[in-house]
XYZ file of C-alpha atoms in Angstrom:
673
model
C -6.248 7.787 -75.712
C -4.672 10.895 -76.244
C -1.267 11.242 -75.018
C -1.497 14.446 -72.959
C -0.135 18.026 -73.007
C 3.284 16.316 -73.428
C 4.834 14.558 -76.087
C 4.906 10.677 -75.382
C 7.324 8.125 -77.805
C 5.965 5.292 -75.317
C 3.433 3.451 -76.522
C -0.393 5.271 -75.946
C -1.569 3.093 -73.435
C 1.645 2.140 -71.608
C 2.133 3.286 -68.037
C 5.340 5.716 -69.373
C 2.860 7.314 -71.445
C -0.160 7.658 -68.470
C 2.089 9.393 -66.238
C 4.211 11.802 -68.404
C 1.033 14.357 -68.170
C 1.182 14.654 -64.486
C 4.817 15.092 -64.759
C 5.284 17.694 -67.134
C 2.079 19.548 -65.198
C 4.147 19.468 -62.325
C 7.378 20.649 -63.880
C 5.644 23.600 -66.322
C 3.236 24.696 -62.894
C 6.118 26.946 -61.550
C 6.146 28.877 -58.360
C 3.162 29.612 -56.822
C 2.139 32.174 -54.171
C 1.629 30.236 -50.637
C -2.006 31.007 -49.359
C -2.259 32.612 -45.655
C -1.996 29.225 -43.794
C -4.701 28.041 -41.748
C -5.211 25.254 -39.331
C -7.164 23.010 -41.300
C -6.965 19.273 -42.053
C -8.430 16.937 -44.766
C -10.444 13.456 -44.481
C -7.002 11.850 -45.020
C -5.184 14.023 -42.853
C -7.079 14.815 -39.766
C -4.497 15.552 -36.969
C -4.995 13.248 -34.046
C -2.566 14.957 -31.477
C -0.652 17.836 -30.366
C 2.175 17.124 -32.726
C -0.190 16.597 -36.198
C -1.703 19.961 -35.111
C 1.492 21.359 -35.029
C 2.892 19.948 -38.603
C -0.549 21.068 -39.890
C 0.659 24.474 -39.396
C 3.605 23.813 -41.204
C 4.420 25.356 -44.759
C 2.724 23.166 -47.341
C 4.420 22.941 -50.623
C 3.591 25.701 -53.512
C 0.031 25.222 -54.843
C -0.198 24.243 -58.216
C -2.071 27.186 -60.410
C -5.767 26.294 -60.926
C -5.300 25.709 -64.676
C -2.195 23.455 -64.471
C -3.718 20.131 -66.233
C -2.918 17.188 -64.090
C -4.891 14.408 -66.174
C -5.717 14.457 -70.081
C -7.057 12.117 -71.952
C -9.944 10.988 -74.520
C -12.890 9.222 -73.481
C -16.078 7.842 -74.956
C -19.762 8.322 -73.195
C -22.360 5.941 -72.119
C -24.355 4.869 -73.897
C -21.688 3.815 -75.959
C -23.267 5.525 -79.264
C -22.854 9.154 -77.726
C -20.100 11.687 -78.498
C -16.520 11.323 -77.592
C -14.902 13.917 -75.306
C -11.474 15.391 -74.519
C -10.951 15.490 -70.634
C -8.309 17.658 -68.392
C -8.315 17.709 -65.023
C -7.139 20.788 -63.171
C -7.263 21.067 -59.437
C -10.297 23.348 -59.900
C -12.321 22.124 -62.422
C -12.660 19.094 -64.954
C -12.886 20.251 -68.303
C -15.270 18.704 -70.995
C -14.679 19.208 -74.789
C -16.711 16.955 -77.226
C -14.488 15.777 -79.931
C -17.111 14.032 -81.979
C -19.233 13.834 -84.026
C -19.093 17.587 -84.215
C -16.735 19.799 -81.807
C -18.737 22.336 -80.052
C -17.506 26.048 -79.972
C -19.309 26.532 -76.949
C -19.599 23.372 -75.069
C -22.615 23.472 -72.275
C -21.468 21.999 -69.163
C -17.990 21.551 -70.542
C -16.670 22.870 -67.155
C -17.560 21.009 -63.854
C -15.872 22.641 -61.181
C -14.989 20.506 -58.103
C -16.916 22.506 -55.962
C -19.622 21.158 -57.454
C -18.878 17.408 -57.218
C -19.802 15.316 -54.282
C -17.417 12.074 -55.394
C -16.740 9.781 -58.302
C -17.139 5.613 -58.481
C -15.700 3.326 -60.887
C -17.966 0.988 -62.978
C -18.036 -1.907 -65.675
C -20.306 -3.211 -68.087
C -22.613 -6.303 -66.969
C -21.666 -7.842 -70.884
C -18.755 -10.027 -70.879
C -17.964 -8.849 -74.733
C -17.372 -5.340 -73.245
C -13.949 -4.140 -72.911
C -14.278 -0.645 -71.982
C -14.204 0.467 -68.216
C -16.295 3.551 -67.115
C -15.988 6.367 -64.256
C -18.704 8.380 -63.024
C -19.205 11.719 -61.245
C -21.687 13.134 -59.337
C -22.165 16.693 -59.357
C -24.718 19.121 -57.843
C -24.502 22.434 -60.756
C -26.842 25.239 -60.098
C -29.915 25.899 -61.955
C -31.035 29.295 -63.704
C -32.602 29.405 -61.206
C -30.012 29.040 -58.208
C -31.138 25.623 -56.996
C -28.833 22.878 -57.275
C -29.692 19.621 -59.028
C -27.925 16.014 -59.632
C -26.621 15.516 -62.237
C -24.082 12.125 -63.006
C -21.447 12.490 -66.033
C -20.371 9.040 -67.318
C -17.267 8.520 -69.170
C -15.871 5.101 -71.274
C -12.550 4.427 -70.802
C -11.884 2.116 -74.311
C -8.939 3.208 -75.462
C -7.073 -0.204 -74.596
C -7.842 -3.658 -76.155
C -8.111 -5.609 -72.681
C -10.304 -4.415 -70.080
C -7.718 -4.868 -67.278
C -5.949 -1.722 -69.071
C -9.240 0.085 -69.575
C -9.917 -0.377 -65.582
C -6.365 0.844 -64.816
C -7.059 3.890 -66.680
C -10.749 4.455 -65.410
C -9.140 3.894 -61.517
C -6.582 6.680 -62.424
C -9.165 9.189 -63.268
C -11.250 8.253 -60.143
C -8.490 8.055 -57.991
C -7.162 11.756 -58.613
C -10.359 12.961 -58.805
C -11.424 11.602 -55.161
C -7.605 12.712 -54.039
C -8.138 16.372 -55.018
C -12.086 16.549 -53.467
C -10.315 15.172 -50.223
C -7.489 17.516 -50.224
C -4.884 14.698 -50.715
C -1.746 15.464 -52.455
C -1.175 13.618 -55.833
C 2.229 12.158 -56.141
C 4.683 14.099 -58.648
C 5.815 10.588 -60.445
C 2.292 10.029 -62.140
C 1.683 6.997 -60.288
C -1.851 7.419 -58.906
C -3.596 4.204 -58.193
C -6.340 3.648 -55.867
C -4.218 2.723 -53.036
C -3.295 6.680 -52.316
C -7.217 7.012 -50.775
C -7.447 6.012 -47.021
C -9.894 4.386 -45.580
C -13.715 5.869 -45.520
C -13.862 8.703 -43.045
C -16.248 7.214 -40.104
C -19.032 9.901 -39.530
C -21.827 9.572 -36.659
C -24.951 11.300 -37.936
C -27.469 12.737 -35.337
C -30.679 13.650 -37.082
C -33.849 15.544 -35.157
C -36.644 14.263 -37.008
C -38.736 17.366 -35.893
C -36.425 19.899 -37.132
C -37.280 23.006 -38.866
C -40.816 22.425 -40.164
C -40.493 18.622 -40.058
C -38.628 17.887 -43.134
C -35.274 16.934 -41.400
C -35.870 13.378 -42.461
C -37.345 13.730 -45.318
C -34.219 15.721 -46.695
C -31.641 13.719 -44.881
C -33.191 10.620 -46.738
C -33.708 12.218 -49.862
C -30.488 14.168 -50.222
C -27.752 14.288 -47.649
C -27.698 10.219 -47.583
C -27.142 9.504 -51.320
C -24.720 12.536 -51.374
C -22.216 11.159 -48.757
C -22.555 7.849 -49.822
C -21.366 8.838 -53.589
C -18.587 10.591 -51.593
C -17.560 7.378 -50.089
C -18.261 8.754 -46.830
C -18.759 5.586 -43.846
C -21.799 6.755 -41.587
C -24.241 5.459 -38.931
C -27.490 7.423 -38.592
C -29.209 7.512 -35.205
C -32.232 9.820 -34.868
C -32.834 12.056 -31.528
C -35.903 11.246 -29.333
C -36.293 14.034 -27.081
C -34.398 16.773 -25.758
C -30.599 16.334 -24.443
C -30.978 12.925 -26.403
C -27.784 13.875 -27.815
C -25.717 15.105 -25.060
C -26.156 11.845 -23.535
C -25.342 9.780 -26.360
C -21.998 11.410 -26.650
C -21.023 11.364 -22.965
C -21.122 7.726 -23.446
C -19.708 7.454 -26.969
C -16.650 5.172 -27.850
C -14.769 8.109 -29.591
C -11.997 6.487 -30.973
C -14.455 4.920 -33.315
C -15.539 7.998 -35.163
C -14.044 10.514 -37.214
C -16.917 13.251 -36.936
C -19.929 13.967 -35.598
C -22.762 15.472 -37.760
C -25.789 16.872 -36.838
C -29.307 17.302 -38.845
C -31.088 19.869 -37.607
C -31.065 23.455 -36.326
C -28.467 24.831 -34.448
C -29.925 23.436 -31.044
C -28.805 19.542 -31.692
C -25.007 21.007 -31.966
C -25.150 22.718 -28.731
C -26.496 19.712 -27.021
C -23.336 17.636 -28.833
C -20.836 19.957 -28.228
C -21.686 20.270 -24.211
C -21.969 16.692 -23.969
C -18.375 16.204 -25.313
C -17.326 18.954 -22.506
C -19.047 17.127 -19.971
C -16.739 13.974 -20.106
C -13.975 13.370 -17.948
C -11.692 12.919 -20.823
C -13.080 16.512 -22.247
C -9.380 17.347 -23.519
C -9.633 14.308 -25.721
C -13.512 14.900 -26.496
C -13.470 18.425 -27.544
C -10.666 17.640 -30.473
C -13.882 15.339 -32.079
C -14.470 17.553 -35.507
C -18.347 18.209 -35.272
C -20.283 19.217 -38.304
C -23.978 20.586 -39.064
C -26.176 20.054 -41.821
C -29.094 22.594 -41.781
C -32.598 21.107 -41.574
C -33.495 23.549 -38.669
C -35.282 27.156 -38.771
C -32.780 29.542 -37.643
C -29.374 27.126 -38.944
C -26.936 30.175 -38.063
C -23.610 28.147 -37.962
C -24.432 26.527 -41.468
C -24.798 29.839 -42.792
C -21.361 31.046 -41.771
C -20.226 27.516 -42.826
C -21.528 28.565 -46.185
C -19.789 31.363 -46.363
C -16.761 30.243 -45.255
C -16.869 27.760 -48.211
C -17.306 31.079 -50.912
C -20.909 30.088 -51.799
C -23.168 32.455 -52.418
C -25.922 32.776 -49.312
C -29.144 30.583 -49.430
C -31.378 29.337 -47.781
C -33.502 25.575 -47.219
C -32.902 23.066 -49.406
C -30.165 25.200 -51.314
C -28.269 25.776 -47.859
C -28.107 22.063 -47.094
C -26.881 21.079 -50.274
C -24.188 23.566 -50.304
C -23.001 22.498 -46.531
C -23.387 18.664 -47.802
C -20.889 19.416 -50.846
C -18.082 20.967 -48.152
C -18.720 18.165 -45.887
C -17.935 15.578 -48.357
C -14.842 17.215 -49.180
C -13.609 17.088 -45.636
C -11.574 19.488 -43.906
C -11.914 20.940 -40.580
C -11.436 24.304 -39.153
C -10.341 25.548 -35.277
C -13.691 26.447 -33.198
C -13.854 29.136 -30.531
C -16.213 28.185 -27.633
C -17.834 30.568 -25.021
C -17.949 28.832 -21.575
C -21.138 30.683 -20.286
C -21.473 30.887 -16.028
C -24.940 31.412 -15.088
C -26.277 33.244 -12.355
C -26.923 29.431 -10.265
C -22.851 28.980 -11.053
C -23.989 26.159 -13.884
C -21.548 26.472 -16.447
C -22.395 26.044 -20.364
C -20.422 26.016 -23.799
C -21.656 28.140 -26.750
C -20.529 28.325 -30.035
C -23.040 31.046 -31.683
C -24.582 33.539 -29.407
C -25.810 35.100 -26.123
C -28.776 37.392 -26.427
C -30.878 39.143 -24.216
C -33.932 41.987 -24.917
C -35.216 41.931 -28.769
C -33.243 38.808 -30.348
C -34.294 36.255 -27.202
C -37.469 37.667 -27.149
C -38.228 37.241 -30.908
C -36.375 33.861 -30.950
C -38.145 32.383 -27.826
C -41.846 33.971 -28.408
C -41.420 32.501 -32.344
C -41.509 28.841 -30.896
C -44.892 28.782 -31.385
C -44.762 29.178 -35.223
C -42.330 26.301 -35.819
C -44.260 24.993 -38.421
C -43.412 28.125 -40.551
C -39.802 27.216 -40.513
C -37.363 30.216 -41.055
C -40.391 32.263 -41.611
C -41.315 31.916 -38.110
C -38.270 34.750 -37.194
C -40.092 37.370 -39.679
C -43.480 36.954 -37.809
C -41.717 37.256 -34.503
C -39.821 40.214 -35.899
C -43.052 42.047 -36.688
C -45.064 41.242 -33.141
C -41.242 42.242 -31.416
C -41.688 45.397 -33.265
C -45.270 45.966 -32.323
C -44.638 45.455 -28.787
C -40.776 47.127 -28.797
C -39.248 47.038 -24.907
C -36.742 48.280 -23.303
C -34.294 46.765 -20.732
C -32.242 48.183 -17.857
C -28.970 45.995 -17.479
C -25.354 46.525 -16.988
C -22.834 45.011 -19.692
C -18.925 44.836 -18.912
C -16.328 43.214 -20.798
C -12.522 42.660 -21.327
C -11.228 44.803 -24.451
C -9.805 42.592 -27.159
C -5.942 43.239 -27.306
C -6.286 43.902 -30.855
C -9.318 45.385 -32.205
C -10.901 44.986 -35.692
C -9.891 47.234 -38.376
C -11.204 50.671 -38.955
C -11.681 51.637 -35.554
C -13.759 54.771 -36.864
C -16.705 55.193 -35.114
C -20.409 54.426 -36.963
C -21.445 58.330 -36.715
C -19.799 61.248 -35.695
C -21.621 61.981 -32.643
C -19.420 62.315 -29.350
C -19.157 59.323 -27.191
C -17.977 59.197 -23.347
C -14.795 57.413 -22.957
C -16.262 54.410 -21.338
C -18.354 53.464 -24.221
C -16.185 53.762 -27.242
C -18.225 52.309 -29.935
C -15.956 50.694 -33.040
C -17.129 49.832 -36.558
C -16.080 46.770 -37.605
C -14.045 45.941 -41.016
C -16.242 45.254 -43.703
C -16.421 41.696 -44.741
C -14.203 40.849 -47.765
C -16.954 40.035 -51.184
C -17.083 36.899 -50.790
C -41.300 10.850 -23.695
C -37.988 8.959 -21.986
C -37.362 6.030 -24.581
C -34.281 3.882 -24.537
C -30.483 6.013 -24.618
C -30.373 5.378 -28.672
C -32.025 3.501 -31.354
C -30.259 3.402 -34.687
C -32.646 4.200 -37.481
C -32.334 1.245 -39.321
C -34.307 -0.516 -36.285
C -37.355 1.918 -36.975
C -40.150 0.342 -39.475
C -39.781 3.336 -41.852
C -40.568 3.019 -45.483
C -37.008 3.417 -47.478
C -36.793 3.483 -51.350
C -33.120 2.193 -50.347
C -31.826 0.814 -47.191
C -29.271 3.687 -46.803
C -28.861 4.272 -43.125
C -25.666 2.441 -42.864
C -22.883 2.691 -44.999
C -20.257 0.548 -45.872
C -17.154 0.278 -43.173
C -19.710 1.415 -40.306
C -21.125 -0.479 -37.477
C -23.809 -2.901 -39.269
C -22.350 -2.474 -42.938
C -25.267 -3.011 -45.584
C -23.431 -4.943 -48.654
C -25.830 -2.982 -51.248
C -23.698 -0.031 -50.934
C -20.331 0.042 -52.860
C -17.001 1.828 -51.340
C -17.536 4.744 -53.510
C -20.911 5.193 -53.449
C -23.666 5.021 -56.494
C -24.792 1.340 -55.320
C -28.568 2.505 -54.590
C -29.177 4.332 -57.634
C -27.617 2.468 -60.599
C -30.824 0.984 -62.259
C -31.682 4.576 -62.760
C -28.334 6.326 -63.719
C -27.074 3.664 -66.412
C -29.326 1.208 -67.387
C -29.824 2.665 -70.870
C -31.951 1.095 -73.402
C -30.215 -1.024 -76.084
C -26.992 -1.050 -73.489
C -25.901 -3.093 -71.291
C -26.651 -1.838 -67.433
C -23.306 -0.530 -65.592
C -22.546 -2.308 -62.361
C -20.278 -0.509 -59.319
C -16.365 -1.433 -59.628
C -15.082 -0.206 -56.377
C -11.571 1.441 -56.411
C -10.236 -0.567 -53.112
C -11.632 -4.339 -52.308
C -13.189 -4.533 -48.776
C -10.870 -4.714 -46.265
C -10.671 -8.903 -45.052
C -12.508 -9.154 -41.794
C -10.585 -10.438 -39.112
C -11.939 -12.991 -36.533
C -10.040 -10.688 -33.639
C -11.581 -7.598 -34.539
C -14.563 -6.352 -32.601
C -17.249 -4.773 -34.425
C -18.001 -1.141 -34.111
C -20.514 0.509 -32.381
C -21.982 3.695 -32.260
C -22.465 3.518 -28.427
C -20.095 1.581 -26.264
C -21.615 -1.802 -25.378
C -19.820 -1.689 -21.937
C -19.780 0.613 -19.433
C -19.520 4.253 -20.956
C -16.691 6.253 -20.590
C -18.107 8.605 -17.937
C -20.343 8.021 -15.020
C -23.939 7.120 -15.838
C -26.050 9.968 -16.139
C -27.681 9.294 -12.708
C -24.510 9.677 -11.248
C -24.180 13.318 -12.569
C -25.666 16.448 -10.315
C -29.152 17.489 -11.654
C -28.970 20.058 -14.392
C -29.987 23.530 -13.089
C -33.812 24.058 -13.622
C -33.960 26.575 -16.726
C -30.355 25.681 -17.736
C -30.383 23.505 -21.364
C -27.677 21.259 -19.861
C -24.668 22.413 -17.560
C -21.137 21.250 -17.675
C -19.446 19.703 -14.741
C -16.275 19.264 -16.914
C -13.785 21.629 -19.154
C -11.319 24.590 -19.296
C -11.029 26.609 -16.439
C -12.345 30.233 -16.669
C -8.936 32.678 -15.676
C -10.498 35.694 -17.198
C -13.571 36.063 -14.912
C -13.627 36.634 -11.260
C -16.566 34.784 -9.469
C -19.864 36.610 -10.252
C -20.916 39.208 -7.674
C -17.130 40.274 -7.196
C -15.961 43.260 -8.443
C -14.231 43.213 -12.087
C -10.538 44.333 -12.887
C -9.725 47.500 -14.036
C -9.060 46.788 -17.491
C -12.966 46.131 -18.040
C -15.136 48.765 -19.656
C -18.670 48.986 -18.286
C -21.748 50.573 -19.694
C -25.185 50.588 -17.988
C -28.188 52.334 -19.522
C -31.447 51.292 -21.260
C -31.183 48.615 -23.919
C -33.228 47.301 -26.890
C -30.802 44.421 -27.029
C -27.439 42.916 -26.032
C -25.926 40.338 -28.357
C -22.618 38.215 -27.973
C -21.563 36.577 -31.168
C -19.107 34.182 -31.969
C -19.117 33.230 -36.001
C -20.411 36.005 -38.555
C -23.902 34.818 -38.639
C -27.164 35.333 -36.378
C -29.328 33.161 -39.013
C -29.016 31.697 -42.217
C -29.429 35.020 -43.725
C -28.412 37.575 -41.013
C -24.982 38.368 -40.944
C -24.544 39.952 -37.621
C -20.964 40.192 -37.299
C -19.460 40.087 -40.575
C -15.848 40.361 -39.822
C -15.878 37.332 -37.458
C -13.992 34.299 -37.981
C -14.457 31.030 -36.414
C -11.259 31.068 -34.770
C -10.665 34.517 -34.301
C -10.393 34.433 -30.446
C -13.241 37.371 -30.135
C -16.871 37.394 -28.567
C -18.283 40.546 -30.531
C -20.824 42.477 -28.840
C -23.359 44.387 -30.595
C -25.964 46.697 -28.583
C -29.120 48.845 -29.296
C -29.851 51.195 -26.523
C -33.513 52.385 -26.063
C -34.507 55.877 -28.029
C -34.132 53.863 -31.358
C -37.668 53.815 -33.409
C -39.122 50.703 -34.691
C -38.498 52.109 -38.285
C -34.583 52.033 -37.307
C -34.903 49.139 -35.811
C -36.204 47.492 -38.312
C -33.848 48.842 -41.249
C -31.017 47.452 -38.994
C -32.326 44.071 -39.383
C -32.488 44.352 -42.918
C -29.459 45.715 -43.573
C -28.026 42.630 -41.384
C -29.081 40.455 -44.443
C -25.983 41.794 -46.252
C -23.779 43.053 -43.207
C -23.960 46.150 -43.740
C -25.677 47.264 -40.579
C -22.827 49.002 -38.998
C -22.736 51.676 -42.327
C -26.104 53.143 -41.700
C -24.683 55.334 -38.867
C -27.462 54.471 -36.510
C -26.163 56.233 -33.372
C -28.015 53.589 -30.572
C -25.967 51.219 -32.381
C -22.673 50.060 -30.810
C -20.287 47.395 -31.027
C -17.114 46.451 -28.828
C -14.511 42.986 -29.654
C -14.076 41.601 -26.160
C -12.332 38.576 -24.604
C -14.807 38.040 -21.771
C -18.237 39.828 -20.838
C -20.027 40.146 -17.959
C -24.274 40.845 -18.252
C -26.319 41.749 -15.661
C -29.870 42.519 -15.893
C -31.711 45.390 -13.561
C -35.009 44.996 -14.549
C -36.682 41.684 -13.182
C -38.272 40.006 -15.748
C -37.132 39.138 -19.182
C -35.259 36.281 -21.020
C -31.916 34.973 -21.832
C -30.937 32.776 -24.475
C -27.532 30.847 -24.845
C -27.456 29.175 -28.601
C -31.264 29.860 -29.053
C -31.815 27.738 -25.717
C -33.739 29.782 -22.630
C -31.502 29.833 -19.776
C -32.350 30.930 -16.281
C -32.916 35.024 -16.049
C -30.134 36.635 -13.953
C -26.401 37.706 -14.056
C -24.235 36.035 -16.459
C -20.878 35.819 -17.498
C -18.516 34.584 -20.406
C -15.161 33.747 -21.606
C -13.942 33.138 -24.841
C -11.704 30.082 -25.380
C -10.023 30.136 -28.568
C -10.090 27.325 -30.837
C -11.209 24.576 -27.939
C -13.447 22.874 -30.663
C -13.045 21.686 -34.283
C -15.815 21.794 -37.120
C -16.110 20.500 -40.272
C -16.089 23.215 -42.832
C -14.848 21.982 -45.858
C -12.296 24.054 -47.968
C -12.132 27.654 -47.403
C -12.443 30.353 -50.425
C -14.044 30.420 -53.375
C -15.898 27.373 -53.374
C -18.913 28.431 -55.757
C -17.010 30.547 -57.880
C -15.567 29.346 -61.433
C -11.929 28.450 -61.843
């Protein structure tokens, strides 16, 4: 085994020599600029209360440079007759250089960015005479055509005479990789042991099997479950069976048993989850539960924003799902603004995405009949909407944000009335009624592997190892002429305690809130209304006059859109400057008088987020903290997060950072270090 970048007088495989490269790397890194601090957390450092959230805001130690070596060593390959490699691990990538039989001038696959790695596991040979230990990394590199494909890289630690010593080295590398993937700090003394890894995070996965074009369950089974098993995440999976099933589910959930709730569908399933959490008596704690989304639906707007936040190139379909799954494996939460929407009847729901009236809501609802087309339904709906373009008379009032986004120059030079000061946003930087629940493991579905419940979850299945890799070992490491490899978990399973009550995705006893039969019935036409949640201190009652500091616009509109994140669809950047926690609702409107061709140009430009630079005189924008929308046309459609709600006046207020979204690490995830 190579000693590393620093000279080492100790025996090559001694602990003193093995720790030297890390210490040398730390000492030579030097000071580095501290990035802009964000309230984020990793899988190993989830803030549980206000004190923890405050500590998460504390300035971190100076980060290592991206090229600083953390570990260095020489390894063989599997099968054993393959080449030998020199591996160097940095905070951003694993660098692989072939040493024998012939060094490559331009090695293929010689750089593995950690952004493309889902997880790592250690292995051992089933041959008693093999003293080597193995570690494998699971990667999802982009192909020549841009799509991701799963690949494994298995390396042989064979520098010592005994298996125990080689196993320590393999575990050291696997542990360091897992710590980097999960955002956990590595010790400065070089003692990298499996005890650095916390228990596997426990996730509740909710999948709508009919999401998108009906591919949600197939994608979940073939792509998502293997990847999160490779990452060492613990999970239970439940299929939703009807509308508002997920809402009822989380209302009775024992939240202390879970580290996150992840939906596999479109945006509608997450809408149910968030409103279910906020409709509990303990909503103040419940809404802190991190939520995530893996896109298996049609619109996938929030997933598009998560993909952009992680630094990946824009993607659709399966590529978007794989990108978001990679980010989920890395962990990392971000505050999420939620919009409290009060409808005409006085009922209230919470939005994480958008409120729409006019063209956008018309296309969204009327394209439901083309759901089998997947995301193409919106293209067809847009064409039909343009053919029968309608205008709607209404009144939009809003409380302007204290600090407007930068670049307050109008998008065109036409004069504007004082009551309609239109600001151009700052350009984006490059970059049937059944039981309440049923576990999928209870359903008679043919599966190649029973990967429906992971280790450490309720009803654990022993076929999966702690670090993943169990179900596919035969295919990945069964080379002809070589003894097959078997999983060698980094950490042993915790001893079972007779006093420990088994975990359950749903509380077996009474739920933590009144039964649904005791709740007031939901308002007809509302997708689910919330009884609890924070008060709307900025909003006067509907129908009463607004304070004088509000701005009011009245006229004929083609559309009015209030959006929270950047994306209106996976490939539609409606508010390119928006962030998950900017505390703003971004209001966009298009007045009547726009031609069909100009409106089409706006939506085409929205794919790049450049629609505000077209200079369209009918396009308006304002950043607000609250707004009121009063339709003056007797007929129309209003949607909240793509769900049809009752038609009539509504008003909404932004609650900054009320929720927590699983986003993965921010920044240049899709770029080579």
